Amino acid sequence: MRRPPRIGVICIRRLYATSSRIASASSLLQELSGNEFLRPKKVRESRTAHPTSPARTRFAPSPTGFLHLGSLRTALYNFLLARATKGKFVLRVEDTDQTRKRVGAEENIYESLQWAGISWDEGPTLGGPYGPYRQSERLDIYRNYADQLIQSGHAYRCFCTRDRLDQLRASAQKLTPPSMATYDRHCYHLDHSESERKAASGEPYTIRLKSPEKYPTVTDLLHGDLDLQVQINYADTRYDDPVLFKSDGYPTYHLANVVDDHCMKITHVIRGEEWLPSTPKHLAIYDAFGWTPPKFVHIPLLTSLQDKKLSKRTGDIGIKEYAESGILPEALVNFVALFGWSPSASADQPKVKRHNAGGEIFSMDQLTEKFNLNGLTKGNAKVSESKLEFFNAHYLKALVETPDGLDAVAREVTPLLIKKFNNITQNKSKFELDYIKQVVSLFKGKMHKVKDLPDQATYVYNDLPDWGNPDAMNYIEHLSVTNEGNAAVSILEEFAVWWNSRHEAWTPADMDSYIKDLAKERGYKLSTVFQTLRFASSGSIPGAPLPQLMILLDKENVTQRVLGALRILKL
């Protein structure tokens, strides 16, 4: 009887690539279970356990592109685990794919991490006891370990041409069911002396791992035990013998990753679920060397709110692009930290206070204090730009409330205000730094980004507000419906007299007291007084606190606005 094919690592990879909805590891396993040919063994539930001793973690990006959200999250989680356990965080550059290496990408990695406040203890720019930390500088190390595997019988040289490999791949797909493993071990059967002779003569070759009959079970601290085998068609036996060394003299990710993690004494590997299909291969390499693997944690994929793969429109942009758009590092780190981790999910962590917009505010120090592997969550992490805006508004407000922060923001926004209003504003003192600081303070709770301020402050820099805007028109209609037009006129007339009744400047406390007294003495609703004065001062556009706004505008300009509003209401 022909044995049934086994569920495979490559099968899972194919589902990752072809599914219209981005699937999490748990949903992939569930999907595979419904296929009679792809039925995984029962997986054990997760065994997430926070380390009790210092952890050595690493972030190992490839300089094939600029740092994005998913990579920042991976770096952050590894950084936080190292800091939370008083361990070490290693930065390693995996640049073995020379064909895809991008100019400026490595520098972008350093700059993006530093901007986000993520520092490393060992790495290319710092050195350390287990360097070099750039894989292209470790080629002799990998070659030595690859030769060890050849000598031990766990690996072999493969001299097959690209054409032959392409033919094998095509024929494997024609089998029923298709074999996801494609190689036939043609070169494994070469005599050792013949293999040595070919290599010595300069014949191109790769080095392949001799895969075990059954790949090891993956023990993941988040997902539990996963038995992920490679689908093989036994009618035409093929083998999933991954390439460890390429013919260009560079190792593949599989070998370099395992060798480096072992040599650098990495204890915990936190990485994205897209690497889960490769993990059985890595475990087989660890077994071939007789090494103990690190603990693995594969974290959820990042998707849009519609559970689709991220695009530039839905958050898949570089970290430096976020910085250049006005996002603060504290906001982006806080935002990214909650993509698959929750402090309230940790059994040994107290419940945290939730803020509006579903946000949870944590500084880097607070994240370091609270981060725990038991707080990791399953399922795809959905990226919400509105939540990022909430975080940025929070941290921007906090920044403006410090003298240095206020000064920095005011200086940053000054050229934007001059560009927008220089040809409109008659009072040029509004472009002086002290005045701009007052404007920034006025809108500190409303700005999502610094660049938002010019649009929000339009009614401050225009000599008169736009009384034809929708908010103002709605207010005028409201007066018509409620018959409060006469009251509004009286409010403005009395306010004009009070406003000009003394030479000294009014204070916000003076304004509050007057508005309340006017409403009480004349029998007006307090809301009616506020709405009428806001109509006069800003054209009914909400945002800045009314007393502070009117004081900032100065006595003469407020008088002009009140008289202008009266002319409109008396029409």
Coordinates of C-alpha atoms in Angstrom, one line a residue:
M1 CA 0.0 0.0 0.0
R2 CA 1.3 3.4 -0.9
R3 CA 1.9 5.6 2.1
P4 CA 0.0 8.9 2.3
P5 CA 2.1 12.0 1.7
R6 CA 3.1 14.0 4.7
I7 CA 2.1 17.5 5.5
G8 CA 4.9 19.9 4.6
V9 CA 6.8 23.0 5.3
I10 CA 6.6 23.9 1.7
C11 CA 2.8 23.3 1.6
I12 CA 2.4 25.9 4.3
R13 CA 4.6 28.3 2.5
R14 CA 2.4 27.9 -0.6
L15 CA -0.7 28.7 1.4
Y16 CA 1.0 31.8 2.8
A17 CA 1.7 33.0 -0.7
T18 CA -1.6 32.2 -2.5
S19 CA -4.3 32.9 0.1
S20 CA -6.2 36.1 -0.7
R21 CA -6.6 36.7 3.0
I22 CA -3.4 36.7 5.0
A23 CA -3.6 33.6 7.2
S24 CA -2.1 33.3 10.7
A25 CA -0.2 30.1 11.7
S26 CA -3.2 28.8 13.6
S27 CA -5.6 29.4 10.8
L28 CA -3.2 27.8 8.3
L29 CA -3.1 24.6 10.4
Q30 CA -6.8 24.6 10.6
E31 CA -7.1 24.9 6.8
L32 CA -4.5 22.2 6.3
S33 CA -6.4 19.8 8.6
G34 CA -9.4 19.7 6.1
N35 CA -7.2 18.2 3.3
E36 CA -7.0 14.4 3.3
F37 CA -3.4 14.6 1.9
L38 CA -2.4 17.4 4.3
R39 CA -3.5 16.3 7.7
P40 CA -1.1 17.5 10.5
K41 CA -0.7 15.6 13.7
K42 CA -2.4 17.1 16.6
V43 CA -0.5 20.1 17.8
R44 CA 0.0 20.8 21.5
E45 CA -1.3 24.1 22.9
S46 CA 1.1 26.9 23.4
R47 CA 3.6 26.9 26.3
T48 CA 4.6 30.5 26.4
A49 CA 7.0 31.0 29.3
H50 CA 8.9 34.2 30.1
P51 CA 12.5 33.5 30.8
T52 CA 13.7 33.7 34.4
S53 CA 17.3 34.3 33.5
P54 CA 19.0 36.9 31.2
A55 CA 18.0 36.4 27.6
R56 CA 20.3 36.9 24.6
T57 CA 18.1 38.0 21.7
R58 CA 18.9 39.3 18.2
F59 CA 17.5 41.3 15.4
A60 CA 18.9 40.1 12.1
P61 CA 17.6 42.2 9.2
S62 CA 18.7 41.8 5.6
P63 CA 19.8 45.0 3.8
T64 CA 17.6 44.3 0.8
G65 CA 15.2 47.2 1.6
F66 CA 14.4 49.9 4.2
L67 CA 13.1 49.1 7.6
H68 CA 9.3 48.7 7.8
L69 CA 6.7 48.2 10.5
G70 CA 7.0 44.5 10.7
S71 CA 10.7 44.6 11.1
L72 CA 10.5 47.3 13.7
R73 CA 8.1 45.2 15.8
T74 CA 10.5 42.2 15.6
A75 CA 13.4 44.4 16.7
L76 CA 11.3 46.0 19.4
Y77 CA 10.1 42.7 20.9
N78 CA 13.7 41.2 20.9
F79 CA 15.0 44.4 22.4
L80 CA 12.3 44.5 25.1
L81 CA 12.9 40.9 26.1
A82 CA 16.6 41.4 26.5
R83 CA 16.0 44.6 28.5
A84 CA 13.2 43.1 30.6
T85 CA 15.5 40.1 31.6
K86 CA 18.7 42.2 32.0
G87 CA 20.1 40.3 29.0
K88 CA 21.8 41.4 25.8
F89 CA 20.3 42.5 22.5
V90 CA 22.4 41.7 19.4
L91 CA 22.1 43.4 16.0
R92 CA 23.3 41.2 13.1
V93 CA 23.2 42.1 9.4
E94 CA 22.3 39.2 7.2
D95 CA 23.7 40.3 3.9
T96 CA 24.4 36.9 2.2
D97 CA 22.0 37.6 -0.6
Q98 CA 24.3 39.9 -2.5
T99 CA 22.1 40.1 -5.6
R100 CA 19.3 41.8 -3.7
K101 CA 21.4 44.0 -1.5
R102 CA 20.2 47.6 -1.7
V103 CA 22.5 50.7 -1.5
G104 CA 21.8 52.6 1.7
A105 CA 19.7 49.9 3.3
E106 CA 22.2 49.0 6.0
E107 CA 22.6 52.6 7.1
N108 CA 18.8 52.9 7.0
I109 CA 18.5 50.0 9.5
Y110 CA 20.9 51.7 12.0
E111 CA 19.3 55.1 11.6
S112 CA 15.7 53.8 11.9
L113 CA 16.5 51.8 15.1
Q114 CA 18.3 54.7 16.7
W115 CA 15.4 57.1 15.8
A116 CA 13.0 54.7 17.5
G117 CA 15.2 54.5 20.7
I118 CA 16.2 50.9 20.1
S119 CA 19.9 50.4 21.1
W120 CA 22.0 47.3 20.7
D121 CA 24.7 45.8 22.9
E122 CA 26.6 44.1 20.1
G123 CA 26.6 44.6 16.4
P124 CA 28.5 45.8 13.3
T125 CA 28.9 49.4 14.6
L126 CA 29.9 48.3 18.2
G127 CA 31.6 45.0 17.9
G128 CA 31.4 42.4 20.6
P129 CA 32.7 39.1 21.8
Y130 CA 31.0 37.0 19.1
G131 CA 31.7 39.1 16.0
P132 CA 31.9 39.9 13.2
Y133 CA 28.2 40.8 13.1
R134 CA 27.9 41.2 9.4
Q135 CA 27.4 37.8 7.7
S136 CA 29.5 38.8 4.6
E137 CA 32.4 39.0 7.0
R138 CA 31.8 35.5 8.4
L139 CA 32.1 33.4 5.2
D140 CA 35.1 31.3 6.4
I141 CA 33.1 30.5 9.6
Y142 CA 30.2 29.2 7.5
R143 CA 32.5 27.2 5.1
N144 CA 34.1 25.5 8.1
Y145 CA 30.8 24.4 9.5
A146 CA 29.5 23.3 6.1
D147 CA 32.6 21.1 5.7
Q148 CA 32.0 19.6 9.1
L149 CA 28.5 18.6 8.0
I150 CA 29.9 17.0 4.8
Q151 CA 32.5 15.1 6.9
S152 CA 29.8 13.9 9.3
G153 CA 27.5 12.7 6.5
H154 CA 24.8 15.3 7.2
A155 CA 25.5 17.2 4.0
Y156 CA 26.8 16.7 0.5
R157 CA 28.0 18.6 -2.5
C158 CA 25.5 18.9 -5.4
F159 CA 26.9 19.5 -8.9
C160 CA 23.5 19.5 -10.7
T161 CA 23.0 22.2 -13.3
R162 CA 20.3 24.7 -13.2
D163 CA 18.6 23.1 -16.2
R164 CA 18.5 19.7 -14.4
L165 CA 17.1 21.2 -11.2
D166 CA 14.4 23.0 -13.3
Q167 CA 13.4 19.8 -14.9
L168 CA 13.2 18.0 -11.5
R169 CA 11.0 20.8 -10.2
A170 CA 8.7 20.7 -13.2
S171 CA 8.4 16.9 -13.0
A172 CA 7.6 16.9 -9.3
Q173 CA 4.6 19.2 -10.0
K174 CA 3.2 16.7 -12.4
L175 CA 2.9 13.9 -9.8
T176 CA -0.4 13.1 -8.2
P177 CA -0.4 14.6 -5.6
P178 CA 2.4 17.0 -6.5
S179 CA 5.6 16.5 -4.5
M180 CA 6.6 19.7 -2.7
A181 CA 10.1 18.2 -2.3
T182 CA 11.8 18.2 -5.7
Y183 CA 15.4 16.9 -5.5
D184 CA 16.2 13.2 -6.2
R185 CA 19.6 13.0 -4.3
H186 CA 21.4 12.3 -7.5
C187 CA 24.7 13.8 -6.1
Y188 CA 24.3 12.3 -2.7
H189 CA 25.3 9.0 -4.2
L190 CA 28.5 10.3 -5.6
D191 CA 31.6 8.6 -4.2
H192 CA 33.3 10.9 -1.7
S193 CA 36.6 10.9 -3.7
E194 CA 34.7 11.8 -6.9
S195 CA 33.0 14.7 -5.1
E196 CA 36.3 15.9 -3.8
R197 CA 37.8 15.7 -7.3
K198 CA 35.0 17.7 -8.9
A199 CA 35.2 20.4 -6.3
A200 CA 39.0 20.6 -6.6
S201 CA 38.8 21.0 -10.4
G202 CA 36.6 24.1 -10.0
E203 CA 33.3 22.6 -11.0
P204 CA 30.5 24.7 -9.5
Y205 CA 28.5 23.1 -6.7
T206 CA 26.2 23.8 -3.9
I207 CA 26.1 22.1 -0.5
R208 CA 22.8 20.4 0.5
L209 CA 21.6 19.2 3.9
K210 CA 20.7 15.5 3.9
S211 CA 17.3 15.9 5.4
P212 CA 16.1 13.5 8.0
E213 CA 13.4 11.0 7.3
K214 CA 11.1 13.1 9.5
Y215 CA 11.8 16.7 10.3
P216 CA 11.8 17.6 14.1
T217 CA 8.6 18.9 15.7
V218 CA 8.7 22.6 16.1
T219 CA 8.3 23.7 19.7
D220 CA 7.1 27.3 19.6
L221 CA 6.5 29.3 22.9
L222 CA 3.4 30.9 21.4
H223 CA 1.9 28.2 19.2
G224 CA 2.9 25.0 21.0
D225 CA 4.3 21.9 19.3
L226 CA 3.8 21.9 15.5
D227 CA 4.5 18.8 13.4
L228 CA 5.3 20.3 10.0
Q229 CA 6.6 17.7 7.5
V230 CA 7.3 18.0 3.8
Q231 CA 4.8 16.4 1.4
I232 CA 6.5 13.6 -0.5
N233 CA 5.1 11.4 -3.2
Y234 CA 6.5 8.0 -2.6
A235 CA 5.7 6.8 -6.1
D236 CA 8.7 8.9 -7.3
T237 CA 10.8 9.6 -4.3
R238 CA 12.0 13.2 -3.9
Y239 CA 13.8 14.8 -0.9
D240 CA 13.6 18.1 0.7
D241 CA 17.3 18.6 1.0
P242 CA 17.7 22.4 1.3
V243 CA 20.8 24.2 0.0
L244 CA 23.1 25.3 2.7
F245 CA 25.9 26.8 0.6
K246 CA 25.3 28.5 -2.8
S247 CA 27.7 28.1 -5.8
D248 CA 28.6 31.8 -5.4
G249 CA 30.4 31.0 -2.1
Y250 CA 27.8 32.5 0.1
P251 CA 25.7 30.5 2.7
T252 CA 21.9 30.4 2.5
Y253 CA 19.8 31.8 5.2
H254 CA 19.2 28.4 6.7
L255 CA 22.9 27.6 7.5
A256 CA 24.1 31.2 8.3
N257 CA 21.1 31.8 10.6
V258 CA 21.7 28.6 12.6
V259 CA 25.5 28.9 12.9
D260 CA 25.2 32.6 14.0
D261 CA 22.5 32.0 16.6
H262 CA 24.6 29.2 18.0
C263 CA 28.0 31.0 17.9
M264 CA 26.4 34.2 19.3
K265 CA 24.8 32.2 22.1
I266 CA 21.3 33.4 21.3
T267 CA 18.7 32.0 23.8
H268 CA 15.5 33.3 22.3
V269 CA 14.4 34.0 18.7
I270 CA 11.4 36.2 18.2
R271 CA 10.4 36.5 14.5
G272 CA 7.5 36.7 12.2
E273 CA 5.2 33.8 11.4
E274 CA 6.4 33.8 7.8
W275 CA 9.6 32.0 9.1
L276 CA 7.6 29.2 10.7
P277 CA 7.8 26.9 7.6
S278 CA 11.6 27.2 7.7
T279 CA 12.0 26.3 11.3
P280 CA 11.9 22.5 10.9
K281 CA 14.9 22.8 8.6
H282 CA 16.7 24.9 11.1
L283 CA 16.0 22.3 13.8
A284 CA 17.4 19.6 11.6
I285 CA 20.6 21.6 11.2
Y286 CA 20.9 22.0 14.9
D287 CA 20.4 18.3 15.3
A288 CA 23.1 17.6 12.7
F289 CA 25.6 19.6 14.6
G290 CA 24.5 18.3 18.0
W291 CA 23.5 21.8 19.2
T292 CA 20.7 22.9 21.4
P293 CA 18.4 25.3 19.6
P294 CA 17.2 28.6 21.1
K295 CA 13.6 29.1 22.2
F296 CA 11.4 30.1 19.2
V297 CA 8.5 32.6 19.2
H298 CA 6.7 33.2 15.9
I299 CA 4.6 36.4 16.1
P300 CA 1.5 37.2 14.0
L301 CA 1.5 38.8 10.7
L302 CA 0.6 42.5 10.2
T303 CA -2.4 43.1 8.1
S304 CA -4.8 45.9 7.2
L305 CA -8.1 46.4 9.0
Q306 CA -9.6 44.3 6.2
D307 CA -7.2 41.4 7.0
K308 CA -5.3 42.0 3.8
K309 CA -1.6 42.2 3.2
L310 CA -0.2 45.7 4.0
S311 CA 0.4 48.1 1.1
K312 CA 1.8 51.6 1.1
R313 CA -1.7 52.9 1.4
T314 CA -2.4 50.8 4.5
G315 CA 0.8 51.3 6.5
D316 CA 3.5 49.3 4.7
I317 CA 6.0 52.3 4.4
G318 CA 9.5 52.7 5.7
I319 CA 10.2 53.9 9.3
K320 CA 12.0 57.0 8.0
E321 CA 8.9 57.8 6.0
Y322 CA 6.9 57.8 9.2
A323 CA 9.4 60.1 10.8
E324 CA 9.4 62.5 7.8
S325 CA 5.6 62.6 7.9
G326 CA 5.6 63.9 11.4
I327 CA 5.2 60.8 13.5
L328 CA 7.1 60.9 16.7
P329 CA 9.3 57.9 17.7
E330 CA 7.5 57.4 21.0
A331 CA 4.2 57.2 19.2
L332 CA 5.3 54.7 16.6
V333 CA 7.0 52.5 19.2
N334 CA 3.9 52.5 21.4
F335 CA 1.8 51.7 18.3
V336 CA 4.0 48.8 17.2
A337 CA 4.3 47.3 20.7
L338 CA 0.6 46.4 20.7
F339 CA 0.8 44.4 17.4
G340 CA 0.5 41.0 19.0
W341 CA 1.3 41.8 22.7
S342 CA -0.9 43.0 25.5
P343 CA 0.2 43.7 29.0
S344 CA -3.2 42.7 30.4
A345 CA -2.7 39.3 28.8
S346 CA 0.3 38.5 31.0
A347 CA -0.7 36.5 34.0
D348 CA 1.7 38.2 36.3
Q349 CA 1.0 41.8 35.1
P350 CA -1.7 44.0 36.7
K351 CA -4.5 45.3 34.5
V352 CA -3.6 48.5 32.8
K353 CA -5.7 51.6 32.4
R354 CA -7.3 51.9 28.9
H355 CA -7.4 55.3 27.3
N356 CA -9.8 56.6 24.6
A357 CA -9.6 55.4 21.1
G358 CA -8.8 52.0 22.4
G359 CA -5.2 53.1 23.1
E360 CA -2.8 52.1 25.7
I361 CA -0.1 54.6 26.5
F362 CA 3.4 53.2 27.3
S363 CA 6.8 54.9 27.2
M364 CA 9.8 52.8 26.3
D365 CA 10.7 52.5 30.0
Q366 CA 7.2 51.3 30.8
L367 CA 7.3 48.8 28.0
T368 CA 10.6 47.5 29.2
E369 CA 9.1 47.1 32.7
K370 CA 5.9 45.4 31.5
F371 CA 7.1 43.3 28.6
N372 CA 6.5 39.6 29.1
L373 CA 6.3 36.7 26.6
N374 CA 3.1 35.6 28.3
G375 CA 1.5 38.7 27.0
L376 CA 1.9 37.7 23.4
T377 CA -1.3 37.1 21.5
K378 CA -2.2 34.9 18.5
G379 CA -4.0 36.0 15.3
N380 CA -3.1 38.6 12.7
A381 CA -2.3 42.1 14.1
K382 CA -4.4 44.7 12.3
V383 CA -2.8 48.1 11.6
S384 CA -5.0 51.1 12.3
E385 CA -3.7 54.4 11.2
S386 CA -6.3 56.2 13.3
K387 CA -4.8 54.6 16.4
L388 CA -1.3 55.8 15.4
E389 CA -2.7 59.3 15.0
F390 CA -4.2 59.0 18.5
F391 CA -0.8 58.0 19.9
N392 CA 1.0 60.8 18.0
A393 CA -1.4 63.4 19.3
H394 CA -0.8 62.2 22.8
Y395 CA 3.0 62.3 22.6
L396 CA 2.9 65.6 20.7
K397 CA 0.8 67.2 23.4
A398 CA 3.2 65.9 26.0
L399 CA 6.2 67.3 24.1
V400 CA 4.6 70.7 23.7
E401 CA 4.0 70.9 27.5
T402 CA 7.8 71.0 28.0
P403 CA 9.7 74.2 27.4
D404 CA 12.3 72.6 25.1
G405 CA 9.6 70.7 23.3
L406 CA 7.5 73.8 22.8
D407 CA 10.4 75.7 21.4
A408 CA 11.4 72.9 19.0
V409 CA 7.8 72.5 17.7
A410 CA 7.4 76.2 17.3
R411 CA 10.6 76.5 15.3
E412 CA 9.6 73.5 13.2
V413 CA 6.2 74.9 12.3
T414 CA 7.4 78.5 11.7
P415 CA 8.4 78.1 8.0
L416 CA 5.1 76.3 7.4
L417 CA 3.1 79.2 8.8
I418 CA 5.1 81.8 6.9
K419 CA 4.6 79.9 3.7
K420 CA 0.9 79.6 4.1
F421 CA 0.0 83.0 5.5
N422 CA 2.7 85.5 4.7
N423 CA 0.7 87.0 1.8
I424 CA -2.5 87.0 3.8
T425 CA -1.7 88.1 7.4
Q426 CA -1.3 91.9 7.9
N427 CA -0.1 91.5 11.5
K428 CA 3.5 90.2 10.9
S429 CA 4.1 89.8 14.6
K430 CA 2.2 86.6 14.3
F431 CA 5.3 85.1 12.8
E432 CA 7.5 85.9 15.8
L433 CA 8.6 82.8 17.8
D434 CA 6.9 83.9 21.0
Y435 CA 3.5 84.3 19.3
I436 CA 3.9 81.0 17.5
K437 CA 4.6 79.3 20.8
Q438 CA 1.3 80.6 22.1
V439 CA -0.4 79.2 18.9
V440 CA 1.2 75.8 19.4
S441 CA 0.1 75.7 23.0
L442 CA -3.4 76.7 22.0
F443 CA -3.8 73.7 19.6
K444 CA -1.6 71.2 21.6
G445 CA -4.5 68.9 22.2
K446 CA -5.8 68.9 18.6
M447 CA -2.7 68.4 16.5
H448 CA -2.0 64.9 15.3
K449 CA 1.2 66.1 13.6
V450 CA 3.1 69.3 13.6
K451 CA 2.3 69.9 9.9
D452 CA -1.5 69.9 10.8
L453 CA -1.1 73.2 12.6
P454 CA -1.2 75.7 9.7
D455 CA -4.6 74.3 8.6
Q456 CA -6.0 74.2 12.1
A457 CA -4.8 77.8 12.8
T458 CA -6.2 79.3 9.7
Y459 CA -8.7 81.4 11.6
V460 CA -5.9 82.7 13.8
Y461 CA -3.8 83.9 10.9
N462 CA -6.5 85.2 8.7
D463 CA -7.5 88.8 9.7
L464 CA -11.1 87.7 9.9
P465 CA -12.6 84.2 10.1
D466 CA -14.5 82.6 7.2
W467 CA -18.1 83.1 8.1
G468 CA -19.1 81.1 5.0
N469 CA -17.7 77.8 6.1
P470 CA -20.1 74.9 6.9
D471 CA -19.8 75.2 10.7
A472 CA -20.7 78.9 10.5
M473 CA -23.6 78.3 8.2
N474 CA -24.9 75.6 10.4
Y475 CA -24.8 78.0 13.4
I476 CA -26.7 80.7 11.4
E477 CA -29.3 78.1 10.5
H478 CA -29.5 77.1 14.1
L479 CA -30.3 80.6 15.1
S480 CA -33.1 80.8 12.5
V481 CA -34.6 77.5 13.8
T482 CA -34.4 78.4 17.5
N483 CA -35.3 82.1 17.2
E484 CA -32.1 82.9 19.1
G485 CA -30.9 85.5 16.5
N486 CA -31.8 88.5 18.7
A487 CA -30.1 86.9 21.7
A488 CA -26.9 86.3 19.7
V489 CA -26.9 90.0 18.6
S490 CA -27.4 91.2 22.2
I491 CA -24.6 88.9 23.4
L492 CA -22.1 90.3 20.9
E493 CA -23.1 93.9 21.5
E494 CA -22.7 93.5 25.3
F495 CA -19.5 91.6 24.8
A496 CA -18.0 94.4 22.6
V497 CA -18.7 97.0 25.3
W498 CA -17.2 94.8 28.1
W499 CA -14.2 93.8 25.9
N500 CA -13.2 97.4 25.4
S501 CA -14.1 98.6 28.9
R502 CA -10.5 98.6 30.1
H503 CA -7.0 99.1 28.8
E504 CA -5.4 96.2 30.6
A505 CA -5.4 92.8 28.9
W506 CA -8.0 90.3 29.9
T507 CA -7.1 86.8 31.3
P508 CA -8.8 83.5 30.6
A509 CA -10.2 83.6 34.1
D510 CA -11.7 87.0 33.4
M511 CA -13.3 85.6 30.2
D512 CA -14.8 82.6 32.0
S513 CA -16.3 84.7 34.7
Y514 CA -17.8 87.2 32.3
I515 CA -19.4 84.5 30.1
K516 CA -21.0 82.8 33.1
D517 CA -22.2 86.1 34.6
L518 CA -23.7 87.2 31.3
A519 CA -25.6 84.0 30.8
K520 CA -26.9 84.1 34.4
E521 CA -27.9 87.7 34.4
R522 CA -29.6 87.7 31.0
G523 CA -31.1 84.3 31.2
Y524 CA -29.2 82.9 28.3
K525 CA -28.1 79.3 28.0
L526 CA -24.4 79.1 28.7
S527 CA -24.0 77.1 25.4
T528 CA -25.6 79.9 23.5
V529 CA -23.1 82.5 24.8
F530 CA -20.1 80.2 24.0
Q531 CA -21.5 79.3 20.5
T532 CA -22.1 83.0 19.7
L533 CA -18.6 84.1 20.7
R534 CA -17.0 81.2 18.8
F535 CA -19.0 82.2 15.7
A536 CA -17.5 85.7 16.0
S537 CA -13.9 84.6 16.8
S538 CA -13.4 81.5 14.6
G539 CA -16.4 81.2 12.3
S540 CA -17.7 78.5 14.6
I541 CA -14.8 76.2 13.9
P542 CA -14.1 74.2 17.0
G543 CA -10.6 73.5 18.3
A544 CA -8.8 76.1 20.4
P545 CA -10.2 76.9 23.9
L546 CA -12.4 80.0 23.4
P547 CA -11.0 82.3 26.2
Q548 CA -7.4 81.6 25.3
L549 CA -8.1 82.1 21.6
M550 CA -9.7 85.5 22.0
I551 CA -6.9 86.7 24.3
L552 CA -4.3 85.5 21.8
L553 CA -6.1 87.4 18.9
D554 CA -5.6 90.7 20.8
K555 CA -8.2 93.4 21.7
E556 CA -8.4 95.2 18.3
N557 CA -8.7 92.0 16.2
V558 CA -11.4 90.5 18.4
T559 CA -13.3 93.8 18.2
Q560 CA -13.1 93.7 14.4
R561 CA -14.4 90.1 14.4
V562 CA -17.3 90.8 16.8
L563 CA -18.4 93.8 14.6
G564 CA -18.1 91.7 11.5
A565 CA -20.2 88.9 13.1
L566 CA -22.8 91.5 14.1
R567 CA -23.1 92.7 10.5
I568 CA -23.8 89.2 9.3
L569 CA -26.3 88.4 12.0
K570 CA -28.2 91.7 11.4
L571 CA -28.7 91.0 7.7

